[in-house]
Structure formats: structure tokens, C-alpha cells
mmCIF file of C-alpha atoms in Angstrom:
data_model
loop_
_atom_site.group_PDB
_atom_site.id
_atom_site.type_symbol
_atom_site.label_atom_id
_atom_site.label_comp_id
_atom_site.label_asym_id
_atom_site.label_seq_id
_atom_site.Cartn_x
_atom_site.Cartn_y
_atom_site.Cartn_z
ATOM 1 C CA MET A 138 151.968 79.396 103.423
ATOM 2 C CA GLN A 139 150.815 83.151 103.275
ATOM 3 C CA ILE A 140 148.258 83.820 100.582
ATOM 4 C CA GLU A 141 147.358 87.417 99.675
ATOM 5 C CA GLY A 142 144.109 88.701 97.852
ATOM 6 C CA TRP A 143 141.259 90.974 97.864
ATOM 7 C CA VAL A 144 137.767 90.857 99.386
ATOM 8 C CA LYS A 145 134.710 93.218 98.229
ATOM 9 C CA ALA A 146 133.674 95.527 101.720
ATOM 10 C CA THR A 147 130.107 94.201 101.512
ATOM 11 C CA ASP A 148 131.478 91.192 101.911
ATOM 12 C CA LEU A 149 133.092 91.640 105.166
ATOM 13 C CA GLN A 150 130.018 94.132 106.944
ATOM 14 C CA THR A 151 128.462 92.296 109.557
ATOM 15 C CA ALA A 152 124.666 92.088 110.286
ATOM 16 C CA PRO A 153 122.728 93.688 113.300
ATOM 17 C CA PRO A 154 122.141 91.378 116.396
ATOM 18 C CA GLY A 155 119.221 88.964 115.361
ATOM 19 C CA VAL A 156 120.155 89.200 111.725
ATOM 20 C CA ALA A 157 121.192 86.088 110.310
ATOM 21 C CA LEU A 158 123.722 86.340 106.873
ATOM 22 C CA GLY A 159 124.421 84.394 104.411
ATOM 23 C CA VAL A 160 121.522 81.904 103.991
ATOM 24 C CA SER A 161 120.848 80.495 100.791
ATOM 25 C CA ALA A 162 116.433 80.184 99.408
ATOM 26 C CA ALA A 163 117.892 76.558 98.839
ATOM 27 C CA GLU A 164 118.467 76.460 102.631
ATOM 28 C CA LEU A 165 115.149 77.966 103.351
ATOM 29 C CA ARG A 166 113.281 75.504 101.839
ATOM 30 C CA ALA A 167 114.972 72.733 102.503
ATOM 31 C CA GLU A 168 114.305 73.158 106.279
ATOM 32 C CA PRO A 169 111.798 76.095 106.425
ATOM 33 C CA GLN A 170 110.337 75.165 110.081
ATOM 34 C CA ARG A 171 114.474 75.919 110.971
ATOM 35 C CA TYR A 172 114.773 79.556 109.623
ATOM 36 C CA ALA A 173 110.622 80.217 110.539
ATOM 37 C CA GLY A 174 110.418 84.080 112.123
ATOM 38 C CA GLN A 175 114.420 84.353 111.669
ATOM 39 C CA VAL A 176 115.390 87.335 110.411
ATOM 40 C CA LEU A 177 117.819 87.302 107.201
ATOM 41 C CA ARG A 178 119.720 90.069 105.441
ATOM 42 C CA TRP A 179 119.573 89.126 101.662
ATOM 43 C CA THR A 180 119.857 91.351 98.667
ATOM 44 C CA LEU A 181 117.150 91.272 96.435
ATOM 45 C CA GLN A 182 115.843 92.660 92.819
ATOM 46 C CA TYR A 183 112.540 94.042 92.992
ATOM 47 C CA ILE A 184 110.698 92.875 90.268
ATOM 48 C CA ALA A 185 107.116 94.324 90.564
ATOM 49 C CA VAL A 186 104.307 94.913 93.566
ATOM 50 C CA GLN A 187 101.504 93.367 93.956
ATOM 51 C CA LYS A 188 98.045 93.108 95.439
ATOM 52 C CA ALA A 189 98.080 89.429 96.829
ATOM 53 C CA ASP A 190 94.655 86.982 95.686
ATOM 54 C CA ASP A 191 93.236 83.989 96.162
ATOM 55 C CA LEU A 192 96.093 82.141 94.209
ATOM 56 C CA ARG A 193 98.461 83.366 96.955
ATOM 57 C CA PRO A 194 97.233 81.323 100.306
ATOM 58 C CA ASP A 195 100.896 81.837 102.034
ATOM 59 C CA ILE A 196 100.087 85.565 101.584
ATOM 60 C CA PRO A 197 96.929 87.142 103.608
ATOM 61 C CA THR A 198 94.472 88.179 100.570
ATOM 62 C CA GLY A 199 94.528 91.821 100.226
ATOM 63 C CA ALA A 200 97.924 92.179 101.279
ATOM 64 C CA THR A 201 100.733 94.100 99.275
ATOM 65 C CA TYR A 202 104.343 91.845 98.136
ATOM 66 C CA VAL A 203 106.702 92.648 95.923
ATOM 67 C CA LEU A 204 107.879 89.946 93.839
ATOM 68 C CA ALA A 205 111.340 89.480 93.939
ATOM 69 C CA ARG A 206 114.238 87.938 92.700
ATOM 70 C CA GLY A 207 117.206 86.653 94.660
ATOM 71 C CA PRO A 208 118.581 86.265 97.039
ATOM 72 C CA LEU A 209 120.749 87.257 94.975
ATOM 73 C CA PRO A 210 123.102 85.791 93.158
ATOM 74 C CA GLU A 211 120.690 82.902 93.197
ATOM 75 C CA ARG A 212 117.879 83.121 90.146
ATOM 76 C CA GLY A 213 114.574 81.967 92.673
ATOM 77 C CA PHE A 214 112.045 84.218 93.339
ATOM 78 C CA VAL A 215 110.943 85.661 97.139
ATOM 79 C CA TYR A 216 107.795 87.350 98.440
ATOM 80 C CA VAL A 217 108.213 90.031 100.572
ATOM 81 C CA ILE A 218 105.167 91.331 101.855
ATOM 82 C CA ILE A 219 105.026 95.135 102.606
ATOM 83 C CA PRO A 220 103.681 96.364 105.763
ATOM 84 C CA ASP A 221 101.090 98.865 105.122
ATOM 85 C CA GLY A 222 103.785 101.286 106.824
ATOM 86 C CA LYS A 223 105.894 101.248 104.768
ATOM 87 C CA LEU A 224 104.074 101.363 101.416
ATOM 88 C CA ALA A 225 104.538 104.750 100.513
ATOM 89 C CA ALA A 226 107.638 103.954 100.454
ATOM 90 C CA VAL A 227 108.046 100.505 97.863
ATOM 91 C CA GLN A 228 105.533 102.162 95.426
ATOM 92 C CA PRO A 229 108.129 105.143 93.614
ATOM 93 C CA LEU A 230 110.893 102.586 93.371
ATOM 94 C CA PRO A 231 112.546 102.642 90.218
ATOM 95 C CA PRO A 232 112.398 99.598 87.650
ATOM 96 C CA SER A 233 114.989 96.882 88.836
ATOM 97 C CA PRO A 234 116.448 98.039 92.555
ATOM 98 C CA THR A 235 117.991 96.070 95.008
ATOM 99 C CA SER A 236 117.919 95.716 98.406
ATOM 100 C CA ARG A 237 119.698 94.800 101.620
ATOM 101 C CA SER A 238 117.110 94.775 103.676
ATOM 102 C CA PRO A 239 116.252 92.908 106.971
ATOM 103 C CA ARG A 240 113.572 90.180 106.212
ATOM 104 C CA ALA A 241 111.390 88.075 108.557
ATOM 105 C CA VAL A 242 110.884 84.695 107.127
ATOM 106 C CA ARG A 243 107.462 84.055 107.003
ATOM 107 C CA GLN A 244 107.600 80.753 105.597
ATOM 108 C CA GLY A 245 110.745 79.048 103.819
ATOM 109 C CA ARG A 246 108.343 77.471 101.197
ATOM 110 C CA SER A 247 105.080 78.679 99.414
ATOM 111 C CA ARG A 248 102.919 76.043 98.900
ATOM 112 C CA TYR A 249 102.616 76.169 95.246
ATOM 113 C CA LEU A 250 105.723 77.273 93.664
ATOM 114 C CA GLY A 251 108.186 76.684 96.840
ATOM 115 C CA ASN A 252 109.397 79.609 96.920
ATOM 116 C CA PRO A 253 110.389 81.608 99.880
ATOM 117 C CA VAL A 254 107.503 84.003 101.343
ATOM 118 C CA VAL A 255 109.249 87.446 104.293
ATOM 119 C CA ASP A 256 108.588 90.079 105.704
ATOM 120 C CA LEU A 257 109.876 93.577 105.006
ATOM 121 C CA ILE A 258 111.240 94.815 108.348
ATOM 122 C CA SER A 259 113.209 97.748 106.847
ATOM 123 C CA LEU A 260 113.569 99.377 104.041
ATOM 124 C CA GLU A 261 117.346 100.137 101.775
ATOM 125 C CA THR A 262 117.934 100.518 97.954
ATOM 126 C CA SER A 263 120.434 100.794 95.946
ATOM 127 C CA PRO A 264 119.870 101.202 91.935
#
């Protein structure tokens, strides 16, 4: 039996060494300790840049983070902590850009809402 078909080129891209592909947010929430510290490549849709406060105990108070939707096509939310050195690149982003940047898992499930918390490593966006 032979099957022919088309595959999107973006689905064939390989990740750099040490970067995991194909991990869902559901997997991360189910086994948060397994993925802690791992680097993932997720496609996220950035929604808003925020400053952390006491209501987000999983993010250092005063740290800048992005509320993002994803990983796409999932509909959940992710907190992306932005290091000070990358803040200038994040603040001027247009509304709702998508990003396939590598992120390090800080926590697989936040304390109150269960959203993954990740650290931005580099920024790669597309409109």
C-alpha cells in the first residue's frame, strides 16, 4: 500500500539540540516536574505585556511577563517571563503576533490557574 500527501514545510523543521518539539500544554500540566527546566519550542500568540504582582506567585514580583495563548492550536494560556535584556524587543510588538521562540519551562502548572510558566530565551516573531 502506498499513500501520497502533502506536509507543511513548517512541520518538517527540526529543533536545535536540547529543544523539545510536540509537547502539549496538557502534558506539561499533567507532569510538571518532568518538564521543569526543559526547553520547548511552542508557537504562541502574544496577547499583553504585564508586570507580575502578588496574584501571580509563580512569577517574581515586578517581573515583566507576556500573557500568551497557546501553544497553538491549543486554546489555553501561558505566562512567558521576559528577561530585562529582551524587554525592549517585546514591548513594541504589534497586537497578536505569533512566536516560535524557544522557552525554558519554569513551572508546568501555575499555582492558581494551572497555566504553564516559561522563560523567554530568544525572540522570533511573525505577524
